[in-house]
CSV table of C-alpha atoms in Angstrom, one decimal:
chain,number,residue,atom,x,y,z
P,1,MET,CA,-15.3,51.0,-10.4
P,2,LYS,CA,-16.1,51.2,-6.5
P,3,ILE,CA,-16.2,48.5,-4.3
P,4,SER,CA,-18.4,48.4,-1.2
P,5,LYS,CA,-16.5,48.0,1.7
P,6,THR,CA,-18.9,45.1,2.6
P,7,VAL,CA,-17.8,43.2,-0.8
P,8,LEU,CA,-14.2,43.7,0.0
P,9,ALA,CA,-14.6,42.6,3.9
P,10,THR,CA,-16.4,39.4,2.4
P,11,LEU,CA,-13.4,38.6,-0.4
P,12,VAL,CA,-10.5,39.1,2.8
P,13,PHE,CA,-12.2,36.4,4.4
P,14,LEU,CA,-13.2,34.2,1.9
P,15,VAL,CA,-10.5,34.3,-0.3
P,16,PRO,CA,-7.7,33.1,2.0
P,17,SER,CA,-10.4,30.5,3.6
P,18,PHE,CA,-10.9,29.1,-0.3
P,19,ALA,CA,-7.1,29.3,-0.5
P,20,THR,CA,-6.7,26.8,2.4
P,21,SER,CA,-9.1,24.4,1.4
P,22,VAL,CA,-7.9,23.2,-2.1
P,23,VAL,CA,-3.7,22.7,-0.9
P,24,ALA,CA,-2.9,19.7,-1.2
P,25,GLU,CA,-1.3,17.5,1.9
P,26,PRO,CA,2.3,17.2,1.8
P,27,PRO,CA,3.4,13.6,1.2
P,28,ALA,CA,3.7,11.5,4.3
P,29,ARG,CA,6.9,11.2,6.2
P,30,GLY,CA,8.9,13.3,3.8
P,31,GLU,CA,8.3,11.4,0.8
P,32,SER,CA,9.8,13.5,-2.1
P,33,GLU,CA,8.1,11.3,-5.0
P,34,SER,CA,4.2,10.7,-5.2
P,35,LEU,CA,3.6,6.9,-4.7
P,36,PRO,CA,0.2,6.0,-7.0
P,37,GLU,CA,-2.7,5.2,-5.2
P,38,MET,CA,-2.6,1.5,-3.6
P,39,VAL,CA,-6.3,-0.2,-3.6
P,40,VAL,CA,-6.5,-2.7,-1.1
P,41,TYR,CA,-8.7,-5.8,-1.3
P,42,HIS,CA,-9.4,-7.8,2.2
P,43,ASP,CA,-11.9,-8.8,4.4
P,44,PRO,CA,-13.4,-6.3,6.9
P,45,ALA,CA,-12.4,-8.6,10.1
P,46,CYS,CA,-9.1,-9.1,9.3
P,47,GLY,CA,-6.7,-7.1,12.2
P,48,CYS,CA,-3.5,-7.4,10.1
P,49,CYS,CA,-5.1,-6.4,7.0
P,50,GLY,CA,-5.0,-2.8,9.0
P,51,LYS,CA,-1.8,-3.2,10.3
P,52,TRP,CA,0.2,-3.9,7.0
P,53,MET,CA,-1.9,-1.4,5.7
P,54,GLU,CA,-1.1,1.0,8.6
P,55,HIS,CA,2.6,0.2,7.2
P,56,MET,CA,1.8,1.2,3.5
P,57,ARG,CA,0.3,4.4,5.0
P,58,GLU,CA,3.3,5.7,7.2
P,59,ALA,CA,5.6,4.6,4.2
P,60,GLY,CA,3.7,7.2,1.6
P,61,PHE,CA,1.3,5.1,0.0
P,62,VAL,CA,-2.1,6.5,0.1
P,63,ILE,CA,-4.8,3.4,0.2
P,64,ARG,CA,-8.2,2.6,-0.5
P,65,ALA,CA,-9.8,-0.6,0.8
P,66,GLU,CA,-12.1,-2.5,-0.5
P,67,THR,CA,-14.0,-4.9,1.1
P,68,GLY,CA,-16.9,-7.6,0.5
P,69,ASN,CA,-15.7,-8.8,-2.7
P,70,ASP,CA,-15.6,-12.4,-3.6
P,71,MET,CA,-11.4,-12.8,-2.5
P,72,ARG,CA,-11.2,-16.0,-4.8
P,73,LEU,CA,-11.8,-14.0,-7.8
P,74,VAL,CA,-9.9,-10.9,-7.1
P,75,LYS,CA,-7.0,-13.5,-6.5
P,76,GLN,CA,-7.6,-14.8,-10.3
P,77,GLN,CA,-8.2,-11.5,-11.6
P,78,PHE,CA,-4.7,-10.7,-10.6
P,79,ASN,CA,-2.8,-14.2,-11.5
P,80,VAL,CA,-1.8,-14.8,-8.0
P,81,PRO,CA,-0.6,-18.4,-7.8
P,82,ALA,CA,-2.5,-20.5,-5.4
P,83,SER,CA,1.0,-21.1,-3.4
P,84,LEU,CA,1.2,-17.7,-2.8
P,85,GLN,CA,-2.1,-16.6,-1.3
P,86,SER,CA,-2.4,-14.7,1.3
P,87,CYS,CA,-5.3,-12.6,3.7
P,88,HIS,CA,-5.1,-9.7,1.5
P,89,THR,CA,-4.2,-8.4,-2.4
P,90,ALA,CA,-3.3,-5.1,-3.8
P,91,GLU,CA,-3.2,-3.2,-6.9
P,92,VAL,CA,-0.7,-0.4,-6.8
P,93,GLY,CA,1.1,0.7,-10.5
P,94,GLY,CA,-0.6,-2.4,-12.7
P,95,TYR,CA,1.6,-4.5,-10.1
P,96,ALA,CA,-0.2,-7.2,-7.5
P,97,ILE,CA,0.6,-7.1,-3.9
P,98,GLU,CA,-0.2,-10.2,-2.2
P,99,GLY,CA,0.0,-10.5,1.6
P,100,HIS,CA,2.5,-8.9,4.3
P,101,VAL,CA,5.3,-7.0,1.6
P,102,PRO,CA,7.1,-4.4,2.9
P,103,ALA,CA,6.8,-0.8,1.7
P,104,ALA,CA,10.5,-0.5,0.4
P,105,ASP,CA,10.1,-3.7,-1.6
P,106,VAL,CA,6.9,-2.1,-3.3
P,107,LYS,CA,8.4,1.0,-4.0
P,108,ARG,CA,11.8,-1.3,-5.4
P,109,LEU,CA,8.7,-3.0,-7.8
P,110,LEU,CA,7.7,0.4,-8.8
P,111,ALA,CA,10.9,2.5,-9.6
P,112,GLU,CA,12.2,-1.2,-11.4
P,113,GLN,CA,9.6,-1.9,-13.3
P,114,PRO,CA,10.0,-5.5,-14.5
P,115,ASP,CA,8.2,-7.9,-16.7
P,116,VAL,CA,6.3,-9.6,-13.7
P,117,ALA,CA,2.5,-9.7,-12.4
P,118,GLY,CA,2.9,-8.5,-8.9
P,119,ILE,CA,5.1,-9.9,-5.8
P,120,ALA,CA,3.9,-11.7,-2.3
P,121,VAL,CA,4.6,-12.9,0.5
P,122,PRO,CA,3.1,-16.5,0.7
P,123,GLY,CA,1.4,-16.9,3.4
P,124,MET,CA,1.4,-14.9,7.5
P,125,PRO,CA,5.4,-14.7,8.3
P,126,MET,CA,5.1,-13.7,11.9
P,127,GLY,CA,7.4,-10.4,12.0
P,128,SER,CA,6.8,-9.1,8.5
P,129,PRO,CA,4.4,-5.6,8.2
P,130,GLY,CA,1.0,-6.2,9.7
P,131,MET,CA,2.0,-9.1,12.2
P,132,GLU,CA,4.9,-7.7,13.9
P,133,TYR,CA,4.9,-9.7,18.2
P,134,ASP,CA,7.5,-9.1,21.1
P,135,GLY,CA,9.4,-6.5,19.6
P,136,ASN,CA,11.6,-6.6,16.7
P,137,LYS,CA,11.0,-10.6,16.4
P,138,ARG,CA,10.6,-11.9,12.9
P,139,GLN,CA,10.5,-15.4,11.3
P,140,LYS,CA,12.7,-15.3,7.6
P,141,PHE,CA,10.3,-14.6,5.0
P,142,ASP,CA,11.1,-14.4,1.0
P,143,VAL,CA,9.5,-12.0,-1.2
P,144,LEU,CA,8.5,-13.7,-4.4
P,145,SER,CA,7.5,-12.2,-7.4
P,146,PHE,CA,5.3,-13.5,-10.3
P,147,ASP,CA,4.5,-13.8,-13.6
P,148,LYS,CA,1.3,-14.3,-15.1
P,149,THR,CA,1.6,-18.2,-15.9
P,150,GLY,CA,2.6,-18.1,-11.8
P,151,GLU,CA,6.3,-18.6,-12.4
P,152,THR,CA,8.4,-17.5,-9.6
P,153,ALA,CA,11.3,-16.0,-8.4
P,154,VAL,CA,13.1,-14.5,-4.9
P,155,PHE,CA,12.6,-10.7,-5.1
P,156,SER,CA,14.3,-10.1,-1.8
P,157,GLN,CA,14.9,-11.8,1.5
P,158,TYR,CA,14.5,-11.5,5.1
P,159,GLU,CA,16.2,-13.0,7.2
P,160,ALA,CA,14.9,-14.3,11.2
P,161,ARG,CA,15.7,-11.7,14.1
P,162,LEU,CA,15.6,-13.4,17.6
P,163,LYS,CA,15.3,-10.4,19.7
């Protein structure tokens, strides 16, 4: 079977461009493992939520932002105790992530898979991811785990930095 020069020329140009268009992008910043998609529920006007999502993207997470939800119901759905609530709630790997939790703690949660509903940074501590200010300074804050009954435990601690 003979292939015409026109068909052959068309294939030469189409096949490489098709192959290029279906190649997936490599994980961010040299991440070797594949991280699950993170769904973040937040108010679209919240600036610190956007900064926190950028922190997660830089750590290799793929983010799907959801706005326009009744945040009270979202927090209820993920069993986030009232005392731990913050400005945004995320779901990743079956866990709730509440507030300005550092990416390293989310990765640890996914690696260890403890029997908890999620982890949280209550409030909005200055210097936590998304709440950066004045260089490298931060308030002391804890990352707390919580279960479906509202029981909490310290998951990790971050000391204050004055400089």
